PDB file of C-alpha atoms and ligand atoms in Angstrom:
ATOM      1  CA  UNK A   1     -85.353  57.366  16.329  1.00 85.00           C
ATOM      2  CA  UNK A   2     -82.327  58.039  13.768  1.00 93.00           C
ATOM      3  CA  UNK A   3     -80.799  54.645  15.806  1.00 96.00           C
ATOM      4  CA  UNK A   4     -81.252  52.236  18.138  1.00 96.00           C
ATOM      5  CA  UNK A   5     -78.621  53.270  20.493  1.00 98.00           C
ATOM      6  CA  UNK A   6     -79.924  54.819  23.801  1.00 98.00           C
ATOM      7  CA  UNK A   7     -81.268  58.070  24.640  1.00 98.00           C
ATOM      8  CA  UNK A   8     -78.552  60.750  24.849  1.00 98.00           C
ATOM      9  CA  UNK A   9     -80.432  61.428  28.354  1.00 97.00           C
ATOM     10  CA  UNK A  10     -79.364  57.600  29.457  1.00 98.00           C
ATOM     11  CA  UNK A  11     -76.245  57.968  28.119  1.00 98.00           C
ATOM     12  CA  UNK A  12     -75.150  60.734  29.836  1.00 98.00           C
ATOM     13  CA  UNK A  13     -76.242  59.225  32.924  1.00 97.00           C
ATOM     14  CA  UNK A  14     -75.207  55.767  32.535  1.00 97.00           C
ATOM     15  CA  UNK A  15     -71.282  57.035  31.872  1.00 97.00           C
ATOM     16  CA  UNK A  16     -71.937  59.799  34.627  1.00 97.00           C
ATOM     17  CA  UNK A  17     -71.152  62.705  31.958  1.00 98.00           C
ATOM     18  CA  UNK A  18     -72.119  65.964  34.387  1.00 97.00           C
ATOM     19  CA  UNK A  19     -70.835  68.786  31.726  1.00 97.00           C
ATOM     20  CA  UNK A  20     -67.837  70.675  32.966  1.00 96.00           C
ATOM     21  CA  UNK A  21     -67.988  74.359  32.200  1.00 95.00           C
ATOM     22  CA  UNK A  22     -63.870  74.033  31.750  1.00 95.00           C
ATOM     23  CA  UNK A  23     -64.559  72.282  28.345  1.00 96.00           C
ATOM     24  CA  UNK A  24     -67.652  74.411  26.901  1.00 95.00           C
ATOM     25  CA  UNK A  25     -69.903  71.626  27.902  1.00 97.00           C
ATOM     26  CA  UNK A  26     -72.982  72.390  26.294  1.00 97.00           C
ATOM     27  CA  UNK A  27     -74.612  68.997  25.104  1.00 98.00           C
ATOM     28  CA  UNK A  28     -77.589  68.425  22.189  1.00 98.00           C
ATOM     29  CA  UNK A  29     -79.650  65.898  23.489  1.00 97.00           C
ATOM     30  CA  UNK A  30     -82.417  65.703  20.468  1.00 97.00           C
ATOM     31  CA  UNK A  31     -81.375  63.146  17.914  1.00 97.00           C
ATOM     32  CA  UNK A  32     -83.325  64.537  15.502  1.00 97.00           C
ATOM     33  CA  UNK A  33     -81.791  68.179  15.557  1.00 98.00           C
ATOM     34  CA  UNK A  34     -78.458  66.646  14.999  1.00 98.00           C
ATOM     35  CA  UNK A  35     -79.802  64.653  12.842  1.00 98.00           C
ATOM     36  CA  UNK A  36     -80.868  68.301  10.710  1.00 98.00           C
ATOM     37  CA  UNK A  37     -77.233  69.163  11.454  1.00 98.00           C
ATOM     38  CA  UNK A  38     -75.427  66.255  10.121  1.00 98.00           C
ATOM     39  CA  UNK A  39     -77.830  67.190   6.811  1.00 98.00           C
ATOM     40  CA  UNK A  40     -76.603  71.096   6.396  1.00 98.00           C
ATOM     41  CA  UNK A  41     -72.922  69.416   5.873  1.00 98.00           C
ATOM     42  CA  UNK A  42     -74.246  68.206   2.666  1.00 97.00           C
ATOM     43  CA  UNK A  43     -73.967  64.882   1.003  1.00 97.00           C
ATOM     44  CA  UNK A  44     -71.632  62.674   3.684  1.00 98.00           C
ATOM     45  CA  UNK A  45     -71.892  59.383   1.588  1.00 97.00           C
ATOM     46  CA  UNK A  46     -68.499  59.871   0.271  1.00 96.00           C
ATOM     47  CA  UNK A  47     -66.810  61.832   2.672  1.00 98.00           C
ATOM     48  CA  UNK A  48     -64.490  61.523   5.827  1.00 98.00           C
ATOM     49  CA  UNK A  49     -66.029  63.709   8.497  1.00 98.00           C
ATOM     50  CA  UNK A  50     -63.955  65.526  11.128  1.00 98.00           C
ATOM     51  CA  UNK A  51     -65.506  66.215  14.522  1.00 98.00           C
ATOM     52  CA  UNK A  52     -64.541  68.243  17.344  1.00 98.00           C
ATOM     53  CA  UNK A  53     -65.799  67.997  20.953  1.00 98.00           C
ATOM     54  CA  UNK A  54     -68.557  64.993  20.087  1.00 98.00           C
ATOM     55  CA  UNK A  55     -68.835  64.923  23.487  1.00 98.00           C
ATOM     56  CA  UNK A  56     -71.797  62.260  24.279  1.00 98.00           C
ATOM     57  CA  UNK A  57     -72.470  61.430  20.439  1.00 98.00           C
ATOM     58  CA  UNK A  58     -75.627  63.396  19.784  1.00 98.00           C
ATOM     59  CA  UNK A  59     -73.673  64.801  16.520  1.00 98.00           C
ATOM     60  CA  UNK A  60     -71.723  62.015  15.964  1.00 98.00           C
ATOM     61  CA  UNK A  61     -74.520  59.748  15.785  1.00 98.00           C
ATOM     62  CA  UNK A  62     -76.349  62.494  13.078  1.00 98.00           C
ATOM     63  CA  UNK A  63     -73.366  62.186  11.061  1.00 98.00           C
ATOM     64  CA  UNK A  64     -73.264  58.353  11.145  1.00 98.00           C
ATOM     65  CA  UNK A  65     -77.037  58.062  10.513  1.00 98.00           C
ATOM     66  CA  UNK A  66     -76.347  60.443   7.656  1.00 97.00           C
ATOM     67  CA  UNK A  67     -74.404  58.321   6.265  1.00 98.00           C
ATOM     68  CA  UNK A  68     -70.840  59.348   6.520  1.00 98.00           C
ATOM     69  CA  UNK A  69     -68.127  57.038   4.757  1.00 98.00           C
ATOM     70  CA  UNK A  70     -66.029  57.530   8.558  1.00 98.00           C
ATOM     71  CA  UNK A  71     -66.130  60.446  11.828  1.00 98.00           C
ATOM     72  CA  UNK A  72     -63.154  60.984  13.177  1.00 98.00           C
ATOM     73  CA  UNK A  73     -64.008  62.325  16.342  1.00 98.00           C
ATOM     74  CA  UNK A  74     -61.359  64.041  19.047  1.00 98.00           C
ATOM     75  CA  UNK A  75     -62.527  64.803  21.882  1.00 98.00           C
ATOM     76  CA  UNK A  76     -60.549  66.106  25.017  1.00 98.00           C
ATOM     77  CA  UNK A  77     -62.832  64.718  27.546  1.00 98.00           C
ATOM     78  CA  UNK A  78     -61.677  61.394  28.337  1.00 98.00           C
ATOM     79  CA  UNK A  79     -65.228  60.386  30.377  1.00 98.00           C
ATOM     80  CA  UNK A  80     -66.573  60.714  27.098  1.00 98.00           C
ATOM     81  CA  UNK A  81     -64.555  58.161  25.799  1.00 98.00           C
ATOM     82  CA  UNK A  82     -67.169  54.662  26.813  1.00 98.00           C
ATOM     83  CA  UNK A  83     -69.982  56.376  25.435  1.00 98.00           C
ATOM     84  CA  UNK A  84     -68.111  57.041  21.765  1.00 98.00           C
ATOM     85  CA  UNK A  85     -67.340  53.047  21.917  1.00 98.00           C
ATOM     86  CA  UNK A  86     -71.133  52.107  22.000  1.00 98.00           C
ATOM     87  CA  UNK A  87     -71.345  54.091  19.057  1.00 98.00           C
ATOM     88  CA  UNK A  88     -68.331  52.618  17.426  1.00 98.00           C
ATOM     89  CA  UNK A  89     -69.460  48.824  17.940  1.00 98.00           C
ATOM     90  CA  UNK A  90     -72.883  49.904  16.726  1.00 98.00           C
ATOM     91  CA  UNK A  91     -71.345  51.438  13.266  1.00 98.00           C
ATOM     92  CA  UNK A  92     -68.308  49.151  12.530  1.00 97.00           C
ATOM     93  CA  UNK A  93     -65.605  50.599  11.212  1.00 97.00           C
ATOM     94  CA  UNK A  94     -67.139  53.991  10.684  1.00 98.00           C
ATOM     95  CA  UNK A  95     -66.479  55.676  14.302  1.00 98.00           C
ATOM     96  CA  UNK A  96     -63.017  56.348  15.396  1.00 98.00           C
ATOM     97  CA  UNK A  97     -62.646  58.384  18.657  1.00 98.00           C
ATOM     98  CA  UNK A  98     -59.566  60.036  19.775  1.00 98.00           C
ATOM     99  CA  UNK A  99     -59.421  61.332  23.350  1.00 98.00           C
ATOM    100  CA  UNK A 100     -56.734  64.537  22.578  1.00 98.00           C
ATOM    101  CA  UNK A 101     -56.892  68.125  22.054  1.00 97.00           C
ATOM    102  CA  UNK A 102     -58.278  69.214  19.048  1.00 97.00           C
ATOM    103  CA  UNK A 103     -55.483  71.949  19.070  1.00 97.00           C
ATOM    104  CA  UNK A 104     -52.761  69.356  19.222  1.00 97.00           C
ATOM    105  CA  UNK A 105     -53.874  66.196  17.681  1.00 97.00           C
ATOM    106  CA  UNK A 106     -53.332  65.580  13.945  1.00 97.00           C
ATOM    107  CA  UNK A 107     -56.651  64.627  12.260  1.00 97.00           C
ATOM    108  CA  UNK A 108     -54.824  64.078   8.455  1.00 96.00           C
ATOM    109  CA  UNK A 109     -52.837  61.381   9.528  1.00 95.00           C
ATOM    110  CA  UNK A 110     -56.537  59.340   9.797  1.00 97.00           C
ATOM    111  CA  UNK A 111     -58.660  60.734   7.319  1.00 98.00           C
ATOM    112  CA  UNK A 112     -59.242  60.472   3.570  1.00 98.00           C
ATOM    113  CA  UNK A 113     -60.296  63.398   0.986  1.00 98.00           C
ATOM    114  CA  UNK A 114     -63.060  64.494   0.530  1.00 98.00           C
ATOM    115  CA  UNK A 115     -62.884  65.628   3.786  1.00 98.00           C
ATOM    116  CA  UNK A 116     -65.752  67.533   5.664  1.00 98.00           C
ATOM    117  CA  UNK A 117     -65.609  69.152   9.269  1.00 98.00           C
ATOM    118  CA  UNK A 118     -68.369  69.522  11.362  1.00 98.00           C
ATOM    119  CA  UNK A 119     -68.749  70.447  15.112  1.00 98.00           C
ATOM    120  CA  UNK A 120     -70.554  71.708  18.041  1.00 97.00           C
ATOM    121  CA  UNK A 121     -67.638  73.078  18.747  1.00 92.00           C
ATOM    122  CA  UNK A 122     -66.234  74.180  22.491  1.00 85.00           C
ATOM    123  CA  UNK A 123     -67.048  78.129  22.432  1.00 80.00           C
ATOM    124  CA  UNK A 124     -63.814  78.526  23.898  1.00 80.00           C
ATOM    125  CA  UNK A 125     -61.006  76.857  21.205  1.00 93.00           C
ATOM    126  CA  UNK A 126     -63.699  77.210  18.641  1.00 95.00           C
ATOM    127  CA  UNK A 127     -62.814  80.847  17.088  1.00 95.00           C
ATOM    128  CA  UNK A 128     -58.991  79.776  17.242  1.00 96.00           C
ATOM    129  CA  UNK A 129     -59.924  76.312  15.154  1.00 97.00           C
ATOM    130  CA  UNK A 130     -61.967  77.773  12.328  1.00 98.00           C
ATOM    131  CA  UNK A 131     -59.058  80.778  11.819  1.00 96.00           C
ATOM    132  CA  UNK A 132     -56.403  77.455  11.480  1.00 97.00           C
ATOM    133  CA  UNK A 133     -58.917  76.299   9.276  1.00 98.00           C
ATOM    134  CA  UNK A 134     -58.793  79.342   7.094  1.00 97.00           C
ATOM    135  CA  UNK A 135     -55.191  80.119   7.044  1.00 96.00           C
ATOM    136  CA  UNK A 136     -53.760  76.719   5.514  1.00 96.00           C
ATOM    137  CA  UNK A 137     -50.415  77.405   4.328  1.00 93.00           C
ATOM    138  CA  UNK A 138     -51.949  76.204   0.627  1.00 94.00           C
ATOM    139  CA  UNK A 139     -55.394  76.676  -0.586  1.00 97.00           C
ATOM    140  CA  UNK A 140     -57.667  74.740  -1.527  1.00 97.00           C
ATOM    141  CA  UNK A 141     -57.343  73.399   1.872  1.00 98.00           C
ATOM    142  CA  UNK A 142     -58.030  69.737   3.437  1.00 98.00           C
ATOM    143  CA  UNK A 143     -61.658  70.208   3.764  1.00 98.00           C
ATOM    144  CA  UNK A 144     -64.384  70.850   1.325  1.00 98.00           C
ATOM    145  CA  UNK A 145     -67.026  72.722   4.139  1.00 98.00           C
ATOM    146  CA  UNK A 146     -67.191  73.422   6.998  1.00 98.00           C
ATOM    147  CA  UNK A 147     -70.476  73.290   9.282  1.00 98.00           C
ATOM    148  CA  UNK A 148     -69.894  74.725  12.413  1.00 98.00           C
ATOM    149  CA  UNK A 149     -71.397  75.615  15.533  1.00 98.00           C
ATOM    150  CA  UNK A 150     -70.794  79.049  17.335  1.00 97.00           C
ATOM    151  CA  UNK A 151     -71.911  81.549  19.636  1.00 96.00           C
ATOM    152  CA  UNK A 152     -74.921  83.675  17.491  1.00 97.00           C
ATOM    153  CA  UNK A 153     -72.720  86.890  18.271  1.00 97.00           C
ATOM    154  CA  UNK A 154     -69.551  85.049  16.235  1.00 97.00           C
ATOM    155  CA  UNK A 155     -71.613  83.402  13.386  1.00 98.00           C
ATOM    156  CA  UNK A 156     -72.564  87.233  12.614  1.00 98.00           C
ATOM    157  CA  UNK A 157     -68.938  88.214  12.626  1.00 98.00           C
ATOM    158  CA  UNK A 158     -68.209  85.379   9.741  1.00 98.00           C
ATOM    159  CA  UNK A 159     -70.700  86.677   7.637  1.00 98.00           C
ATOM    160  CA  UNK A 160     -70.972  90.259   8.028  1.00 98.00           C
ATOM    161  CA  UNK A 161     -70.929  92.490   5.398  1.00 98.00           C
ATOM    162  CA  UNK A 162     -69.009  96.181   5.261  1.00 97.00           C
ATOM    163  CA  UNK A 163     -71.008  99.241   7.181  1.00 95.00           C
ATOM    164  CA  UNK A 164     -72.332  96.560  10.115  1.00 95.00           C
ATOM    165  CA  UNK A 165     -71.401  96.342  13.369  1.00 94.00           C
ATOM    166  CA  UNK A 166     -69.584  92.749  13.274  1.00 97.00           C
ATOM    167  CA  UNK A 167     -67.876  93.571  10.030  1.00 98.00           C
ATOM    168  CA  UNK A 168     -64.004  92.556  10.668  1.00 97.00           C
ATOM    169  CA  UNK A 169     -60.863  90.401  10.257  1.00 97.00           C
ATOM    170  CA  UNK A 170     -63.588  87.277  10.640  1.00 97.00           C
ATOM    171  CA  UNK A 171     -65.624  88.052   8.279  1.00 98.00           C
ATOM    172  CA  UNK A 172     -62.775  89.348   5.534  1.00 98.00           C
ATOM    173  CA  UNK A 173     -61.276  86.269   6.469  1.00 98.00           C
ATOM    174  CA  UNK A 174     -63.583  83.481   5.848  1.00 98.00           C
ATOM    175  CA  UNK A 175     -65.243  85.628   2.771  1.00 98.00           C
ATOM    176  CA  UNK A 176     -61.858  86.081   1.346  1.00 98.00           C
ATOM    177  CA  UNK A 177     -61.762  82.161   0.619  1.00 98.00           C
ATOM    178  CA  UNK A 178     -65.062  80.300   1.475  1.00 98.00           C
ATOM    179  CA  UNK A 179     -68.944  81.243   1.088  1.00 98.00           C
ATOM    180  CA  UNK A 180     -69.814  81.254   4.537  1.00 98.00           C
ATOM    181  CA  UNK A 181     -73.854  81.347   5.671  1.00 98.00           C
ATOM    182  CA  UNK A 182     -75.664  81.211   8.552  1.00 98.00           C
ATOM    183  CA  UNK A 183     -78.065  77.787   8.173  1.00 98.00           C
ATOM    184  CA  UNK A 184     -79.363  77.368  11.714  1.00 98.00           C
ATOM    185  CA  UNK A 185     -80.377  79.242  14.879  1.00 98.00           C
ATOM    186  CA  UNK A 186     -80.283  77.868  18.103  1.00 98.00           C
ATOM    187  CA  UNK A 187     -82.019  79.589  21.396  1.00 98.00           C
ATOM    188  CA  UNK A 188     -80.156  78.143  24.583  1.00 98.00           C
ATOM    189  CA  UNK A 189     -82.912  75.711  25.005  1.00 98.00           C
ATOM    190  CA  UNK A 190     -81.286  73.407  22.732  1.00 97.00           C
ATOM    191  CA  UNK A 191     -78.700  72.824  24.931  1.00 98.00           C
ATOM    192  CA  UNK A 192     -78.036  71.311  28.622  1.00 97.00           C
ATOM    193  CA  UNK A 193     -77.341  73.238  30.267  1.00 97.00           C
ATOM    194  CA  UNK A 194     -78.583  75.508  28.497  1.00 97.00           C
ATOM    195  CA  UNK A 195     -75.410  78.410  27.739  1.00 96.00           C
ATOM    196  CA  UNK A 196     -76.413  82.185  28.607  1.00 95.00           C
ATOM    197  CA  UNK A 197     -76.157  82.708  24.631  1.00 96.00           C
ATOM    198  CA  UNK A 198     -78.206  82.124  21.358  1.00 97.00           C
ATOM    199  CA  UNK A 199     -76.265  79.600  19.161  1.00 98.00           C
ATOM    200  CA  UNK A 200     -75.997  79.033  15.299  1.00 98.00           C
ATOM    201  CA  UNK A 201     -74.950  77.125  12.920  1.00 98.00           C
ATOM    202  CA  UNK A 202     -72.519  78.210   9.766  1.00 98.00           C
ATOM    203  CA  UNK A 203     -71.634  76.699   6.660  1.00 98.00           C
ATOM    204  CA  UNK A 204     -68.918  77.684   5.367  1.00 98.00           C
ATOM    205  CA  UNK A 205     -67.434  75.735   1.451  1.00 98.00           C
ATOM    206  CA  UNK A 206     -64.000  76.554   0.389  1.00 98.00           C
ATOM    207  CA  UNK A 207     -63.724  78.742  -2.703  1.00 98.00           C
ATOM    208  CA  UNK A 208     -61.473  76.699  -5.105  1.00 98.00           C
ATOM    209  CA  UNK A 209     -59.095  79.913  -5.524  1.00 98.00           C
ATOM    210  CA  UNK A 210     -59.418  83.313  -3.514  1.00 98.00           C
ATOM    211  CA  UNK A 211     -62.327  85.382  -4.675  1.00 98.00           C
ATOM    212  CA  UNK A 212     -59.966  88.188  -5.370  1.00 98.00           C
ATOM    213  CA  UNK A 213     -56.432  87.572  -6.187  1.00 98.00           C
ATOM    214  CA  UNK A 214     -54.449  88.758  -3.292  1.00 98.00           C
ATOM    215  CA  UNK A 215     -50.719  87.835  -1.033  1.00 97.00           C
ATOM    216  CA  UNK A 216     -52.290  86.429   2.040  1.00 97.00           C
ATOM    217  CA  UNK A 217     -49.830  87.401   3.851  1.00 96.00           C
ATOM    218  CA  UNK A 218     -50.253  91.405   3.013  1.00 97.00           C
ATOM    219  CA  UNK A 219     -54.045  90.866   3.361  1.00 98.00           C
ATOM    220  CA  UNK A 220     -53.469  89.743   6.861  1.00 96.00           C
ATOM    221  CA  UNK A 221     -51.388  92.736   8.419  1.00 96.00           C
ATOM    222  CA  UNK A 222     -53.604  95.373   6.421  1.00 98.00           C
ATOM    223  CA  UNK A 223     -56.910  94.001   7.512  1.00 98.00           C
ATOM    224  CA  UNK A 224     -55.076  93.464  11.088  1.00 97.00           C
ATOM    225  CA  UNK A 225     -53.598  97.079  11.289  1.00 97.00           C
ATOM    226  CA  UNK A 226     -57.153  99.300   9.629  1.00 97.00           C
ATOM    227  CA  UNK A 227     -59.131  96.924  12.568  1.00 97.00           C
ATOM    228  CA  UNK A 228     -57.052  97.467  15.276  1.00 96.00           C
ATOM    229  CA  UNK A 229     -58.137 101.189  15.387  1.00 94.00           C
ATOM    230  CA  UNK A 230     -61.367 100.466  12.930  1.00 91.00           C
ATOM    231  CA  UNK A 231     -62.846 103.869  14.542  1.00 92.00           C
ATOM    232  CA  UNK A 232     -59.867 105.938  12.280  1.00 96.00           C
ATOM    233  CA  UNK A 233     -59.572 107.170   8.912  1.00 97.00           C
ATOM    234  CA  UNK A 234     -57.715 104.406   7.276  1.00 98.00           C
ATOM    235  CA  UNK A 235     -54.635 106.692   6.186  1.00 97.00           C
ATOM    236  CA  UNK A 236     -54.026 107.181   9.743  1.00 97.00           C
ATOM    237  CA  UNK A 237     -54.620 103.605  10.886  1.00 97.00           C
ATOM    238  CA  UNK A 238     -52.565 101.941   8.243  1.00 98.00           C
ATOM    239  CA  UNK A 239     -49.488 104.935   8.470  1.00 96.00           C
ATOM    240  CA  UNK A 240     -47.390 102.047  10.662  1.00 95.00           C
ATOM    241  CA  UNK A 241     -47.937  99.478   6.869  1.00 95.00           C
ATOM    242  CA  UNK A 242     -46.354 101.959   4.990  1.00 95.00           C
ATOM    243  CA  UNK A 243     -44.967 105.312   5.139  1.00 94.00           C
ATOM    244  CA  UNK A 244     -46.922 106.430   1.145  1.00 96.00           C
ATOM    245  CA  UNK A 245     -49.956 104.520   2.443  1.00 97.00           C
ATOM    246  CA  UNK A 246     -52.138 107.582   1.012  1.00 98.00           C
ATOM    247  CA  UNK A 247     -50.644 106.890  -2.496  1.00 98.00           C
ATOM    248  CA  UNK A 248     -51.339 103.150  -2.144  1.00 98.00           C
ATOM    249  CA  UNK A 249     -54.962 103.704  -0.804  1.00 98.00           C
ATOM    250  CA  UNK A 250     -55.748 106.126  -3.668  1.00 98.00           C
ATOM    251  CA  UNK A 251     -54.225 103.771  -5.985  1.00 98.00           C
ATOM    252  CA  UNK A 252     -56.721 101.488  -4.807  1.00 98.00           C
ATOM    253  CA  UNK A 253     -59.650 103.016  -5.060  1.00 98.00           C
ATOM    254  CA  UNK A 254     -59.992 103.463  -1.647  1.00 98.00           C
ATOM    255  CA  UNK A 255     -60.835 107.295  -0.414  1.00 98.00           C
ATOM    256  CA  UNK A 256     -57.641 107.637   2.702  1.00 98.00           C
ATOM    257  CA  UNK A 257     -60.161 108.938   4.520  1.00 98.00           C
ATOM    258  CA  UNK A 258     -62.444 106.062   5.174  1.00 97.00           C
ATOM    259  CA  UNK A 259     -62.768 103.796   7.571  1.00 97.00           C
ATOM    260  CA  UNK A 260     -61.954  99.940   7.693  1.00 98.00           C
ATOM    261  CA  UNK A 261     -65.781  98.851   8.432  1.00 96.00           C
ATOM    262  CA  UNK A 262     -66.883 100.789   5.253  1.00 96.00           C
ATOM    263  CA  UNK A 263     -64.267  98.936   2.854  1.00 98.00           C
ATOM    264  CA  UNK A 264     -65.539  95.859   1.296  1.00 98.00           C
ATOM    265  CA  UNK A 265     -63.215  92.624   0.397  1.00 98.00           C
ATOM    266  CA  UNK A 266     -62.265  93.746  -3.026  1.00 98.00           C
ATOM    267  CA  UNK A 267     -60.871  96.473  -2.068  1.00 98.00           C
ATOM    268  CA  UNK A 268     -58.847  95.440   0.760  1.00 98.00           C
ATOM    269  CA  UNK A 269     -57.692  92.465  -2.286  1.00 98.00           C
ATOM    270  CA  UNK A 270     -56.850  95.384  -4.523  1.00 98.00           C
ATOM    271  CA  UNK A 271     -54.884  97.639  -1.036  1.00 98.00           C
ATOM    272  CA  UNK A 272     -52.998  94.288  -0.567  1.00 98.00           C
ATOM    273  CA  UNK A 273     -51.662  93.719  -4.123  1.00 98.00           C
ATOM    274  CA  UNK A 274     -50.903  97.663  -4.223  1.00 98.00           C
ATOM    275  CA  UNK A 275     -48.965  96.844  -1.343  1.00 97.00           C
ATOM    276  CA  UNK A 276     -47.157  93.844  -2.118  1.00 96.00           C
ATOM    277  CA  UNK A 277     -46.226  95.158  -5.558  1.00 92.00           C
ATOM    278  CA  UNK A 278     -44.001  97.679  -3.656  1.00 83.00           C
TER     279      UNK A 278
HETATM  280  N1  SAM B   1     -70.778  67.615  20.190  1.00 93.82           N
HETATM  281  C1  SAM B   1     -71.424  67.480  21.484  1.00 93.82           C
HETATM  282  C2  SAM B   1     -72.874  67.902  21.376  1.00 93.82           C
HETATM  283  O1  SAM B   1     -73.217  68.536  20.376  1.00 93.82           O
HETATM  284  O2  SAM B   1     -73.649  67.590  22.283  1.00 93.82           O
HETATM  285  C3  SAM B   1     -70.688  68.297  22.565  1.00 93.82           C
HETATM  286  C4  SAM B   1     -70.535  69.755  22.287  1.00 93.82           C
HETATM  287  S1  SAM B   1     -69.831  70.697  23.601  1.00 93.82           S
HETATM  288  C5  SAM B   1     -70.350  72.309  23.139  1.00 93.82           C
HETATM  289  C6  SAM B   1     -68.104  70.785  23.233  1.00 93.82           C
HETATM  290  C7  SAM B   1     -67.282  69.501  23.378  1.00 93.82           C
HETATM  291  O3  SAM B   1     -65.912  69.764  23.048  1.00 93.82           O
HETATM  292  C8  SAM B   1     -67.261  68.923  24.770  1.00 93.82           C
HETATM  293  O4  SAM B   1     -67.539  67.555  24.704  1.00 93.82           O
HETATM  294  C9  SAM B   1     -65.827  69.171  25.278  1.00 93.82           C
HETATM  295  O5  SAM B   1     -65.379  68.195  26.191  1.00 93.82           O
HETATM  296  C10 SAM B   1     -65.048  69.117  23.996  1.00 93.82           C
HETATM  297  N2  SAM B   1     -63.776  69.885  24.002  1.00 93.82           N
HETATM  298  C11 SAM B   1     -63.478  71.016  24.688  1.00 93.82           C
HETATM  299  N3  SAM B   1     -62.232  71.451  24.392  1.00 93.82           N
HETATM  300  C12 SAM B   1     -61.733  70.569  23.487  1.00 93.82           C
HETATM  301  C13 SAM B   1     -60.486  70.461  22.802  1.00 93.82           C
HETATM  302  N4  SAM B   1     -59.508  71.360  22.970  1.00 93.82           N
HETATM  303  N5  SAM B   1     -60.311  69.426  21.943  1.00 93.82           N
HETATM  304  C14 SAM B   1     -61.292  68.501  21.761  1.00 93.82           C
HETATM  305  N6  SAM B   1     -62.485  68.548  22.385  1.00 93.82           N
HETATM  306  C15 SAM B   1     -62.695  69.565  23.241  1.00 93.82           C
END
């Protein structure tokens, strides 16, 4: 056992925690797979960790057992909120729980750098987190990685490369700025319930400048506008950007008749500094 709290099984039963489908209630019930989790987030020692959606504490208490310097962990679910005390009496002064909404609720204001986030997160506020989470108004950002939680089909779209399937705003986004990998895979079994999905588990660490220079800004609504209609030749999909967007693409080394899943980062770095230049 990682500690000598109860059995995540007891828990949930004890506080009467029946997972709600409204909140992506899909709980991790063995201690020592969080345990492995807490581990992919890298040295905790001497970091604050965020966590979303702890839910029961199976995470939480992986982190804490891993040593983290504090958790802040928000969770919406206020029947949760007993079971993250136990925890909190049985690590003193290392838990704090905050029953909010992770999309409202101001972590900074409670946590100390380094910072690391880590999460199970809910599948449905979780792609809407990690894209706050890479579009800070300043990079570096607040946190030094991120180890995250998502549906399989989503982990692939953070890490795909140009030419597959999955390749997209995600994956231009996070590359643009982080090294993002796929550490973990899940099969539903993991879970209970069990979701009707195959999980994962990315780590993504923040790049200490962009890999390519570029405005992020002009990044955005070029990679925005050549996915929106990823199926045309990008001199056609990107005509609304800019009226000489044939010029620009040329002058980028990018052949206007292409399409956005065959361009790789650099070049949409080198289209969006073309751009912004004019
Ligand atoms: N971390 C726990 C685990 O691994 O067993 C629970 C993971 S479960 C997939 C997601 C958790 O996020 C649930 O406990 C749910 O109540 C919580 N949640 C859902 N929406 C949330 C929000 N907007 N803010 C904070 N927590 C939320």
């Amino acid at each position: 056992m990682i500690d000598d709290l109860p059995p995540l099984r007891d828990v949930i039963a004890t506080h009467d925690l029946a997972a709600k489908k409204s909140l992506g209630q899909n709980f991790l019930l063995d201690l020592n797979l969080t345990a492995k989790i807490a581990r992919l987030a890298g040295d905790l020692t001497a970091a604050d960790v965020l966590e979303i959606g702890p839910g029961p504490g199976g995470l939480t208490r992986g982190l804490l057992a891993e040593g983290a310097r504090k958790v802040l962990a928000i969770e919406k679910d206020p029947r949760c909120m007993p079971a993250l005390a136990e925890i909190a009496a049985a690590y003193p002064d290392r838990l704090q729980a905050i029953n909010g909404d992770a999309l409202t609720v101001n972590p900074l204001e409670h946590l100390s750098q380094p910072i690391k986030i880590a999460a199970n997160l809910p599948y449905n506020v979780g792609t809407e987190l990690l894209v706050r989470w890479l579009t800070p108004p300043e990079w570096p950002p607040f946190w030094e990685s991120l180890t995250l939680m998502f549906q399989r089909e989503v982990a692939q779209r953070i890490v795909a490369a140009p030419g597959s399937k999955t390749y997209g705003r995600l994956a231009l986004l996070a590359q643009w700025r982080t090294d993002a990998k796929i550490v973990m895979d899940l099969p539903p079994e993991a879970f209970s319930p069990p979701p009707k999905v195959n999980s994962a588990v990315v780590h993504l660490t923040a790049l200490p400048a962009p890999r390519y220079p570029a405005d992020a800004g002009t990044l955005n609504k070029v990679v925005a506008a050549a996915f929106n209609q990823r199926r045309k030749m990008l001199r056609s999909a990107l005509k609304s950007v800019s009226p000489d967007i044939e010029d620009h693409l040329i002058a980028a080394g990018i052949k206007p008749t292409e399409r956005a899943e065959q361009v790789g980062l650099e070049a949409f770095c080198a289209l969006a500094r073309q751009l912004h230049k004019n």
